[in-house]
XYZ file of C-alpha atoms in Angstrom:
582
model
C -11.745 87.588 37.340
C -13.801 85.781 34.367
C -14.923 82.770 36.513
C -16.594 81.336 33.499
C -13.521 80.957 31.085
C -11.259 79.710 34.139
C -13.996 77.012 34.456
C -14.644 76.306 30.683
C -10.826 75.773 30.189
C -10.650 73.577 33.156
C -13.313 71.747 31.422
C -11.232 71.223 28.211
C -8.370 70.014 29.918
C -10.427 67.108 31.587
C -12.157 66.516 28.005
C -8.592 66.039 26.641
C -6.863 64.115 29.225
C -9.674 61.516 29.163
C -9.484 61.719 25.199
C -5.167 60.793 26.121
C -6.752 57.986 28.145
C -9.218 56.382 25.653
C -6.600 56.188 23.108
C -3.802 54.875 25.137
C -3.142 51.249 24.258
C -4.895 48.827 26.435
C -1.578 47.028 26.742
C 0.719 49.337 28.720
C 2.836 48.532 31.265
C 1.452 44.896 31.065
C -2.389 45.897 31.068
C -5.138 48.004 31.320
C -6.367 51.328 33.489
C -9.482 50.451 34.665
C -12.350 50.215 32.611
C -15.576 49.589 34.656
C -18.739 47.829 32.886
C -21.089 45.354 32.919
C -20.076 42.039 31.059
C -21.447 38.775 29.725
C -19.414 35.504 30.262
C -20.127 31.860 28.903
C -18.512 28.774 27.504
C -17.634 25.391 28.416
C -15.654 24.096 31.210
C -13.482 20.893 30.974
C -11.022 19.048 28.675
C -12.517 17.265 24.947
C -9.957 15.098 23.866
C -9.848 12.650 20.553
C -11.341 8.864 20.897
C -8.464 7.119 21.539
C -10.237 4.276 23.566
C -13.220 1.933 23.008
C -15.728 3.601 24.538
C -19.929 2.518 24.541
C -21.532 4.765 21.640
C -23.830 6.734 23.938
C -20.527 8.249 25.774
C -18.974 11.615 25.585
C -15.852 8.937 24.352
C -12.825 10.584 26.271
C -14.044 14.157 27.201
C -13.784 15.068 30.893
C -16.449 18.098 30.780
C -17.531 19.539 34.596
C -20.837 17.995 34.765
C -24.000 19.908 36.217
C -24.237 22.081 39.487
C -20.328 22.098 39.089
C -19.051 25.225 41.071
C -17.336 27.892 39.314
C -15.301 31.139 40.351
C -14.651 34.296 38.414
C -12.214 36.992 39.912
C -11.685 40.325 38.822
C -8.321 40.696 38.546
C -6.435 43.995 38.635
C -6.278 45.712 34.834
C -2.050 46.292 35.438
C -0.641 44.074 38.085
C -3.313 40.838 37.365
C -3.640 40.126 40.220
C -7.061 39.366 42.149
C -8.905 42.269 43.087
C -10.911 40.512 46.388
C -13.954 41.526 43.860
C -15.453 37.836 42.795
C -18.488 36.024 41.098
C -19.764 32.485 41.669
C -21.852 30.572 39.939
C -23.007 26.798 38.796
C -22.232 24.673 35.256
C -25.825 24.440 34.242
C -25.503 20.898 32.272
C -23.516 17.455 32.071
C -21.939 18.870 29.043
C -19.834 21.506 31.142
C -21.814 25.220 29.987
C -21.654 27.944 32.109
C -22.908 31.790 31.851
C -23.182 34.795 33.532
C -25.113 36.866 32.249
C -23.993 40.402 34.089
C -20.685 40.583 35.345
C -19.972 44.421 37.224
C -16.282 44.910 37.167
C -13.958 47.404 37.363
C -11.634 45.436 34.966
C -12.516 43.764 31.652
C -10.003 41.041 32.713
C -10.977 38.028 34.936
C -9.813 34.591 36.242
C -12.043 32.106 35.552
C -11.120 28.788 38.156
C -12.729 24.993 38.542
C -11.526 23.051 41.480
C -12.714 19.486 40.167
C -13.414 16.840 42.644
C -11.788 13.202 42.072
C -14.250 11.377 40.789
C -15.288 7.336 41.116
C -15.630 5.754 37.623
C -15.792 3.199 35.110
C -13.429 3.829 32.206
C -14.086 1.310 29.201
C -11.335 -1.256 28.352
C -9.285 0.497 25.879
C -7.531 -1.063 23.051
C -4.419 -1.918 24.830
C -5.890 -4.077 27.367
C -7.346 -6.534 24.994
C -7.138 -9.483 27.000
C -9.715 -8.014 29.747
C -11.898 -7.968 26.776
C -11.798 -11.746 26.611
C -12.360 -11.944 30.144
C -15.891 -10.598 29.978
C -14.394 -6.840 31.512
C -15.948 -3.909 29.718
C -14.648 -1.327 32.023
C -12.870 -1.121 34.849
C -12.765 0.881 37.817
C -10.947 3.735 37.427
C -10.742 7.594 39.748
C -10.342 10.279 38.003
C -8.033 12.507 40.131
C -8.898 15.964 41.723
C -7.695 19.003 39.675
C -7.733 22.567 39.191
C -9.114 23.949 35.600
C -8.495 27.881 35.237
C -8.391 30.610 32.429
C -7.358 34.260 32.307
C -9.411 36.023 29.482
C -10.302 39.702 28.237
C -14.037 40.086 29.002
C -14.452 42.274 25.947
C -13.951 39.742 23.654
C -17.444 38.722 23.183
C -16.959 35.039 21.680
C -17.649 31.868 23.979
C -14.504 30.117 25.959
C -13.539 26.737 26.724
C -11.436 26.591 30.226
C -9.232 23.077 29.991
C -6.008 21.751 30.510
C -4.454 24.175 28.070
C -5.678 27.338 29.466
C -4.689 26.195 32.588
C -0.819 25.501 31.589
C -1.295 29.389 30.212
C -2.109 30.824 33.190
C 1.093 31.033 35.175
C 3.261 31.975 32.069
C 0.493 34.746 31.003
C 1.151 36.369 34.273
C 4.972 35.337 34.152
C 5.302 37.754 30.859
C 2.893 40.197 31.701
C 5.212 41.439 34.575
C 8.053 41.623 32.055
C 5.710 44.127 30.709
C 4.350 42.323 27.823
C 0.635 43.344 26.810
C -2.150 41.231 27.483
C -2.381 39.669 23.499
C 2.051 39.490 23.344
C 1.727 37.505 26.405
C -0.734 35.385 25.329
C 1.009 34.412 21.657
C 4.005 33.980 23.875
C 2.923 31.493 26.456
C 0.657 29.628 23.958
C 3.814 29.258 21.813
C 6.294 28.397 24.636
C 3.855 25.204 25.812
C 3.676 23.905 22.467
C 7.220 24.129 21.559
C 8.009 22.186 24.813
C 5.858 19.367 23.351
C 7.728 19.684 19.801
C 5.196 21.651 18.209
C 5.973 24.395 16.085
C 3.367 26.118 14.338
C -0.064 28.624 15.148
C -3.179 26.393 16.110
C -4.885 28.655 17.605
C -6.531 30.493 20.804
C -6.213 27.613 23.893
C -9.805 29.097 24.682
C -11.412 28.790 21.462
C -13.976 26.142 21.441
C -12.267 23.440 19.893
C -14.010 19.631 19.112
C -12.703 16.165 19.938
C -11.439 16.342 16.043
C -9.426 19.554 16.641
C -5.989 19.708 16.630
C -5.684 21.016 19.689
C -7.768 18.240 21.053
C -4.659 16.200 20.390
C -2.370 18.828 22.495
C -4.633 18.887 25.046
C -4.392 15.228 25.370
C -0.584 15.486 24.960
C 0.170 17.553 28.199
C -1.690 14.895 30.139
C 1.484 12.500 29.500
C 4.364 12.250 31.401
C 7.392 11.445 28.940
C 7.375 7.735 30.632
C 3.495 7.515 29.241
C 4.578 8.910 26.165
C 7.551 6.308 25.338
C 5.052 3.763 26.289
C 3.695 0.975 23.915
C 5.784 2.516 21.018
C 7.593 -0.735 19.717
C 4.247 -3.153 20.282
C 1.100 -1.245 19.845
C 1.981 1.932 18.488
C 3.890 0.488 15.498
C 1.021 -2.206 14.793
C -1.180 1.139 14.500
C 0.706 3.122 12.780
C 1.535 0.109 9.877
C -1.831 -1.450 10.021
C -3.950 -1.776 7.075
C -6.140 1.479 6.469
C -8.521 -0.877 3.582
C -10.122 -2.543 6.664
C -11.505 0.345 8.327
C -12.758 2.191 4.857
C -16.593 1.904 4.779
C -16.930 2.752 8.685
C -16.932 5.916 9.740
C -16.283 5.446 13.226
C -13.500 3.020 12.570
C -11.564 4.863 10.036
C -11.761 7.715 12.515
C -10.525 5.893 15.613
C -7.396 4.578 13.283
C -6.665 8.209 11.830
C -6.949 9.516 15.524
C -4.566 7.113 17.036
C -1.925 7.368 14.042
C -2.266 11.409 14.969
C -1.965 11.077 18.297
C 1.047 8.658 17.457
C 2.765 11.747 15.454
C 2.380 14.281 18.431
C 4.060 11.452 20.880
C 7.178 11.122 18.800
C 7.161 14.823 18.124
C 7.223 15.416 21.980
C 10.049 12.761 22.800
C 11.870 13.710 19.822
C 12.014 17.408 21.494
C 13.366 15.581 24.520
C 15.567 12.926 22.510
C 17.421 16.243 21.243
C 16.148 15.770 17.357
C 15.826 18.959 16.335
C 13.012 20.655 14.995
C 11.922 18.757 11.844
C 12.259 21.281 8.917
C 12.153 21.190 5.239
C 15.546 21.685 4.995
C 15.811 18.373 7.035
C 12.924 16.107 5.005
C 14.326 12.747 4.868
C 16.571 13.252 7.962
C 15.953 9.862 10.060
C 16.682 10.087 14.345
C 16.105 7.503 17.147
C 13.728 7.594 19.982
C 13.809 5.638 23.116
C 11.865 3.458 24.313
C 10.927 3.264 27.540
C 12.623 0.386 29.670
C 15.041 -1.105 27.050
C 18.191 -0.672 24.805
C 16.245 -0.629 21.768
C 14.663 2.336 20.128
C 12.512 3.521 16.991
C 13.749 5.051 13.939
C 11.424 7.853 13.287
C 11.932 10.361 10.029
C 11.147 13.899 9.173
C 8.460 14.148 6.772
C 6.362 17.157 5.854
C 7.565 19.271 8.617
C 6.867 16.611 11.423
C 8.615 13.698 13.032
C 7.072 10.377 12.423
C 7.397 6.678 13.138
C 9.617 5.189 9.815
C 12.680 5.368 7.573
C 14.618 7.289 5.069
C 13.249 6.612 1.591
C 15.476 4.607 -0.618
C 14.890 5.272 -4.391
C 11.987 2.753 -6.069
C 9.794 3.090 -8.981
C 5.880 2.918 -8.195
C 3.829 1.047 -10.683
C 0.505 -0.664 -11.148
C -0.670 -4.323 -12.174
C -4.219 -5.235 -13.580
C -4.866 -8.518 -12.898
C -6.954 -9.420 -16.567
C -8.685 -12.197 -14.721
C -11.074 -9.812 -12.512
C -10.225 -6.426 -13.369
C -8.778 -5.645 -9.750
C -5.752 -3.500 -9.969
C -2.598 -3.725 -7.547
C -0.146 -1.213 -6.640
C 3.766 -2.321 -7.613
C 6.856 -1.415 -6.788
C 10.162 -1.688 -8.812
C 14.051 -1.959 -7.167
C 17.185 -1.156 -9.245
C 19.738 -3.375 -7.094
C 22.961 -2.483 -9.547
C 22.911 -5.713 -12.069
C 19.508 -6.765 -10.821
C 15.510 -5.536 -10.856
C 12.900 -6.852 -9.014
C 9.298 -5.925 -9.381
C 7.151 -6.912 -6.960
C 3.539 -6.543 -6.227
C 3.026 -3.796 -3.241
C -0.304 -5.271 -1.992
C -1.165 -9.212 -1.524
C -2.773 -10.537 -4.317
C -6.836 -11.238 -3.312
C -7.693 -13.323 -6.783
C -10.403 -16.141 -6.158
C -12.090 -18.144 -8.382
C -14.123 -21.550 -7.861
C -10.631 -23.611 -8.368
C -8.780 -21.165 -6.084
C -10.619 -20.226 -2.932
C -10.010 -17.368 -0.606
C -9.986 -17.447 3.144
C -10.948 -21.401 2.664
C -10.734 -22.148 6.893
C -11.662 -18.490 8.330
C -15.012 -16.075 7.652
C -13.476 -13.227 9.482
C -11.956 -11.455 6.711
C -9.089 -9.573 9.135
C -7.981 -12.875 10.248
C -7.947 -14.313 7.147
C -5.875 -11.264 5.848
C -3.480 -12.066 8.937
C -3.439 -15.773 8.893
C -3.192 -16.365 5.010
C -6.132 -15.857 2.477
C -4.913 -19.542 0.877
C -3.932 -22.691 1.539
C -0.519 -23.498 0.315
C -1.373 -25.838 -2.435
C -4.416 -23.362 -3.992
C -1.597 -20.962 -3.667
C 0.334 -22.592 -6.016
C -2.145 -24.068 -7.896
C -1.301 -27.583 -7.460
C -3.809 -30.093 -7.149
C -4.152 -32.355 -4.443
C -3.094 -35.562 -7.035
C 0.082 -34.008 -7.411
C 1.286 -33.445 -3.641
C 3.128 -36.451 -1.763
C 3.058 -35.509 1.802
C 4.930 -37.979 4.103
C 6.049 -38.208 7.948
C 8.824 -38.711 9.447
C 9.807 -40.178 13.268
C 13.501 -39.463 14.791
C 13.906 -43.915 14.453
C 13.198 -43.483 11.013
C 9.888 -44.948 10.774
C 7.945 -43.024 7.876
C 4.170 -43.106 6.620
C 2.776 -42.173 3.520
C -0.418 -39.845 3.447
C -2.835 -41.361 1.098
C -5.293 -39.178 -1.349
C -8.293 -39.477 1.116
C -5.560 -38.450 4.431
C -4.964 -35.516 2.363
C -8.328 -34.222 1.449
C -9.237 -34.629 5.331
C -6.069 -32.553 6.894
C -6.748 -29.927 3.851
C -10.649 -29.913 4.653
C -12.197 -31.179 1.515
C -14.267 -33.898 2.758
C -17.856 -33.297 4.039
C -17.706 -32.302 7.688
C -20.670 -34.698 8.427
C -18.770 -37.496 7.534
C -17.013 -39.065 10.556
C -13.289 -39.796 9.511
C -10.969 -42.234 11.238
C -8.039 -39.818 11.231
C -6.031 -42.735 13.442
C -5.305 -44.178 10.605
C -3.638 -41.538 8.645
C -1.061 -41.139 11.499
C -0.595 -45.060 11.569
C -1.043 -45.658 15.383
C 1.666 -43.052 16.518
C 0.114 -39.903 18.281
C 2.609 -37.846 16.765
C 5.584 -37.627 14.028
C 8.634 -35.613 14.886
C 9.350 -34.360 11.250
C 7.219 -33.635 7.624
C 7.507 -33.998 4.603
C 6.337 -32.344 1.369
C 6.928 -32.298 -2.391
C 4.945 -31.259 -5.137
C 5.081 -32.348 -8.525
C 5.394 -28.538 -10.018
C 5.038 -28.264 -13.610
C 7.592 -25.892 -13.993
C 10.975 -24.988 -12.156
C 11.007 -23.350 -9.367
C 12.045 -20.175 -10.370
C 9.624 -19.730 -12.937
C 6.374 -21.053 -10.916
C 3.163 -19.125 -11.650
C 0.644 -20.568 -9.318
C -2.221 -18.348 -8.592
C -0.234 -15.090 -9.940
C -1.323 -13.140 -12.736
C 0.339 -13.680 -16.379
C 3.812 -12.342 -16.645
C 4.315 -12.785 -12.521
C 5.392 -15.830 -10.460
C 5.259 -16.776 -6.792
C 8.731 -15.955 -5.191
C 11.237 -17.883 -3.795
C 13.296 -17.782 -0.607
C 15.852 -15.963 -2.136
C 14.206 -13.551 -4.288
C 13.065 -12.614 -0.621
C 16.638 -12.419 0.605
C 17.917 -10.134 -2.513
C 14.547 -7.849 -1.439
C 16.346 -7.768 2.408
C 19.811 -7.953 1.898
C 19.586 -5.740 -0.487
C 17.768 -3.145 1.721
C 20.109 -4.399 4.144
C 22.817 -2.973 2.511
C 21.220 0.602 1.755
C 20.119 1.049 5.573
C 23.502 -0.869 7.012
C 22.360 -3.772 8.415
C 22.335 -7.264 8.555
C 18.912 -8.907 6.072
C 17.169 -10.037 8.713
C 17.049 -6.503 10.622
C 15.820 -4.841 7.235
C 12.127 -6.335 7.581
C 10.643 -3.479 9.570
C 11.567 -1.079 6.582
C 9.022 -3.546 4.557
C 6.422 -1.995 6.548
C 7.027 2.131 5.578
C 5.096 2.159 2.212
C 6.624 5.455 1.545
C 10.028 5.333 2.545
C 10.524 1.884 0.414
C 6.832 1.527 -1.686
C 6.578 -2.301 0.028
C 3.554 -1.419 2.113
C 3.548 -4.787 4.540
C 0.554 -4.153 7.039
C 1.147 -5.036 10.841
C -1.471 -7.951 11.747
C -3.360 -5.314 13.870
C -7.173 -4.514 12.889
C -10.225 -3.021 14.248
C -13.638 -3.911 14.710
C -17.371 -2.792 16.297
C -19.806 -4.962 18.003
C -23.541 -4.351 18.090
C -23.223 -1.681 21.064
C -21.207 0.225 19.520
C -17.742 -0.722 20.850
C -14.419 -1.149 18.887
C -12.252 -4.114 19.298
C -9.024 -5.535 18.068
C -9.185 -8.238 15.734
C -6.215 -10.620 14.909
C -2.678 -10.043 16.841
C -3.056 -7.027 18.887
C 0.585 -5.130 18.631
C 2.001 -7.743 16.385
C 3.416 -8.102 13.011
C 3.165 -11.660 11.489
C 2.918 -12.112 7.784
C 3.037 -15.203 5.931
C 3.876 -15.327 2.002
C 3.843 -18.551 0.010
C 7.300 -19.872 -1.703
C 8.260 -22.216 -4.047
C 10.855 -24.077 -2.435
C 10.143 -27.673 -1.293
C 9.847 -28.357 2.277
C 9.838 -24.655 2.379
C 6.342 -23.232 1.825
C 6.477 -20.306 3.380
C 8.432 -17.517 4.412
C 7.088 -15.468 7.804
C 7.751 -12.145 9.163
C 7.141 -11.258 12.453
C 7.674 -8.889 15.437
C 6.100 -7.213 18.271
C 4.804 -8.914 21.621
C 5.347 -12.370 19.859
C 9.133 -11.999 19.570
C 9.513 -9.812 22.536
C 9.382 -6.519 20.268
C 12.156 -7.379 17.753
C 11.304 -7.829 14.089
C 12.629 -11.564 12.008
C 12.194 -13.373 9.057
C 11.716 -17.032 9.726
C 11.950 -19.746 7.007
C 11.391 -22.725 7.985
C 14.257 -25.588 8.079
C 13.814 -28.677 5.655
C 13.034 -30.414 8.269
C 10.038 -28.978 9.856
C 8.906 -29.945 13.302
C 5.035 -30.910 13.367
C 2.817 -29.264 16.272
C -0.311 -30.714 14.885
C -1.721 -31.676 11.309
C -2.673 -28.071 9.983
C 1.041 -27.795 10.197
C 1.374 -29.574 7.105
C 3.437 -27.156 4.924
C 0.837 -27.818 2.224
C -2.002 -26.773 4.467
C -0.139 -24.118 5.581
C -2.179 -21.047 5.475
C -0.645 -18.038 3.609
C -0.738 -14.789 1.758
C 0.774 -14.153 -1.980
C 2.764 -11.773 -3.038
C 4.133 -11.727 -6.611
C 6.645 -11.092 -8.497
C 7.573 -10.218 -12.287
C 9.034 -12.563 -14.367
């Protein structure tokens, strides 16, 4: 017998059954056959999430990354079945910023289970935005323990890029397995469970690898901050703080990086909430074949809700767009230009200005009684009488007691309540309120030099200041489109693009010296105040939020209107402008 052929052709088989094996997909019956080598592993371990919260400049803001000596496991895990092996690795996060490596990993599999078990942990979590009040107090942070939890990864060692381990991969982890029994390969079950987590939160496209290592600015920094809620976190805050967010005024946070920043992250973080809740509110996916599709969303301990739209292939906080003409206004005085806004209401147009009007001049001062420039935005930017361009000869101001008694404010009584006499000149104010500590009712008319309809004041040529009732054909109006009563049409003021109006909530933002962001004005509030024409009138005022326990109004006051203290003097009333074509 020819020993040496028997032996070469036993030597060919071998050489093509291991050729069969190299070229059998790595995926097959849910894995791999063994593939022993020598493998390099690093990354980061922990969870980045946006800056949602004031946080001190020098922080890490709202990452939780494993700091340093931080133990960590890897387990081989078995190339079919995934399961551990017995085989493991440990080793030590070698910074505060959550790295790890290892530099020579001898497995028999390519696939491994990389696991944290992170202590609680004793803090001091800075006062974020929606507990104002401690700021106030003196609080900067409070104590706060960060609770004890597992962070965990399953990941193909010959994949040579770096890893992050978080919340994400750890959601992964018992749905990767969960398919690859089915028999999915190692990449199908991957796609799979990465797309089965985000569609629970009502998320419906590709954003990636859950390892990848993704920054505080990534989207999925925003998902990864989404699992953390419980849909009772997620409802919370929508009607108050949420809405003051999402409609406050983006102009004040221009010029500041870190500020614009923290606004565009909360209005995205905003936009994932209501996605989430509008998965569990039974929405529907938003689609394009659904844009302008409006929904409801609870909210979380009352009978009210929040009308939230499809737009651009998301669900976000607003209305359905009614149809409006956008338009622009260059006020010839300064140059400044303002965005407008036209209404066809059947027999009747209105154009209105879509921003408040921010002309000044030496006759016609702006924010006359506040430096802050958010609060004066808030509060009014004028007095009532610059407003309307009246001067102080022409207004007869008078109070009024419930007996009847009545007193007449003279010239210098009026320059001293509007602030126009030299503060170091002491003033016997007594005598302006005639020996009575208070007056139950007052009074106000102005000697206009044109009817009230047709009453310039500080407007531009060819505009007017409004009166109470071109307000009410704005509302009732919109009312009528949206089907409901005027006064329940004011929040749809606040949508710039479903109706062009563009109110801003009274919410703003602002940094101290450290470093720290702070809310300025009426934290989760909407007040506006807009000057009218009528007498006794002054001013119209819109309002919701914490104020008005989270519903929205639209207050004018009565003809009679009930004094609180002397700056409530409709003429000193402080207000904003809005005009409107003639």
């Amino acid at each position: 017998m020819n020993y040496s052929k028997i032996t070469l052709a036993a030597l060919m088989a071998l050489l093509l059954v291991a050729c069969s094996d190299e070229n059998k997909p790595l995926g097959i019956m849910g894995g791999a056959e063994e593939e022993t080598g020598v493998y390099a592993l690093m990354g980061q371990m922990g969870d980045v999430f946006p800056k949602l919260s004031m946080v001190d400049s020098s922080s890490r803001g709202n990452s939780m990354l494993a700091p340093k000596g931080s133990s960590i496991t890897v387990y081989e895990l078995d190339s079919l079945t995934f399961d551990t092996t017995g085989r493991s690795v440990v080793d030590s996060v070698i910074d505060d910023e959550g790295h790890f490596a290892f530099d020579s990993l001898d497995l028999n599999s390519p696939y491994v289970l990389i696991e944290e078990i992170v202590p609680s942990l004793d803090t001091c979590k800075y006062v974020s935005g929606l507990l104002l009040p401690q700021i106030t107090l003196g609080v900067e942070c409070l104590a706060y323990t960060i609770p004890s939890k597992e962070l965990r990864a399953i990941v193909d060692l010959r994949k040579k890029e770096k890893i992050r381990v978080n919340s994400l991969t750890t959601a992964k982890v018992p749905l990767l397995r969960e398919y690859i029994a089915e028999g999915k390969t190692f990449a199908e079950a991957n796609q799979m469970a990465e797309r089965k987590i985000l569609e629970n939160f009502g998320i419906y496209k590709n954003l990636g690898s859950f390892e990848k290592m993704f920054d505080e600015n990534s989207e999925l920094s925003y998902v990864n901050k989404l699992i953390q809620y419980t849909e009772k976190d997620a409802r919370k805050g929508l009607d108050w703080f949420d809405a003051a967010y999402h409609y406050a005024s983006p102009e004040e946070f221009m010029g500041n990086v870190q500020l614009e920043r923290y606004l565009l992250n909360l209005k995205k973080m905003i936009d994932y909430r209501i996605g989430f809740l509008a998965k569990i509110d039974g929405l529907g996916r938003c689609t394009e074949a659904r844009e302008n599709d409006v929904g409801e969303i609870g909210i979380l301990n009352s009978e009210n809700s929040v009308s939230v739209v499809c737009r651009s292939g998301r669900w976000t906080m607003g209305f359905k767009t009614v149809e409006y003409t956008k338009g622009s206004l260059v006020d010839n005085r300064d140059g400044k230009s303002y965005k407008t806004v036209t209404y066809n209401w059947g027999g009747v147009t209105q154009t209105w200005m879509a921003e408040d009007l921010i002309y000044s001049d030496s006759a016609h001062a702006l924010c006359q009684t506040r430096s802050n420039a958010s609060l004066c935005r808030i509060y009014g930017r004028y007095l009532w009488w610059n407003a309307m361009d009246v001067s102080m000869e022409d207004l007869n101001i008078y109070w009024v007691s419930l007996r009847g008694d009545t007193v007449y404010l003279n010239l210098e009584c009026r320059k001293a309540f509007a602030g126009l006499l030299d503060s170091t000149n002491e003033f016997d104010y007594d005598a302006c309120y005639a020996g009575r500590t208070s007056w139950d009712y007052d009074y106000a008319n102005a000697e206009l030099q044109s009817t009230l309809n047709m009453h310039q004041g500080i407007c531009p040529d060819g505009w007017r200041i409004p009166t109470t009732n071109d307000w009410k054909t704005l509302l009732q109006n919109l009312g009528s489109l949206y089907g409901v009563d005027y006064v329940k049409a004011v929040p749809v003021l606040y949508d710039e693009t479903a109706t062009g109006f563009g109110l801003k909530s009274s919410s703003g933002l602002a940094m101290d010296d450290n470093g720290r962001i702070y809310v300025t004005g009426r934290m989760g509030d909407f007040y506006n105040h807009f000057a009218v024409t009528d007498l006794h009138l002054s001013k119209v005022a819109f309002f919701g939020g914490f104020s008005s326990g989270s519903g929205f109004g639209f207050r004018m006051p009565t003809e009679y209107q009930y004094s609180e203290g002397a700056y409530d003097i409709p003429p000193f009333n402080e207000v904003n402008v809005r005009c409107i074509k003639n």
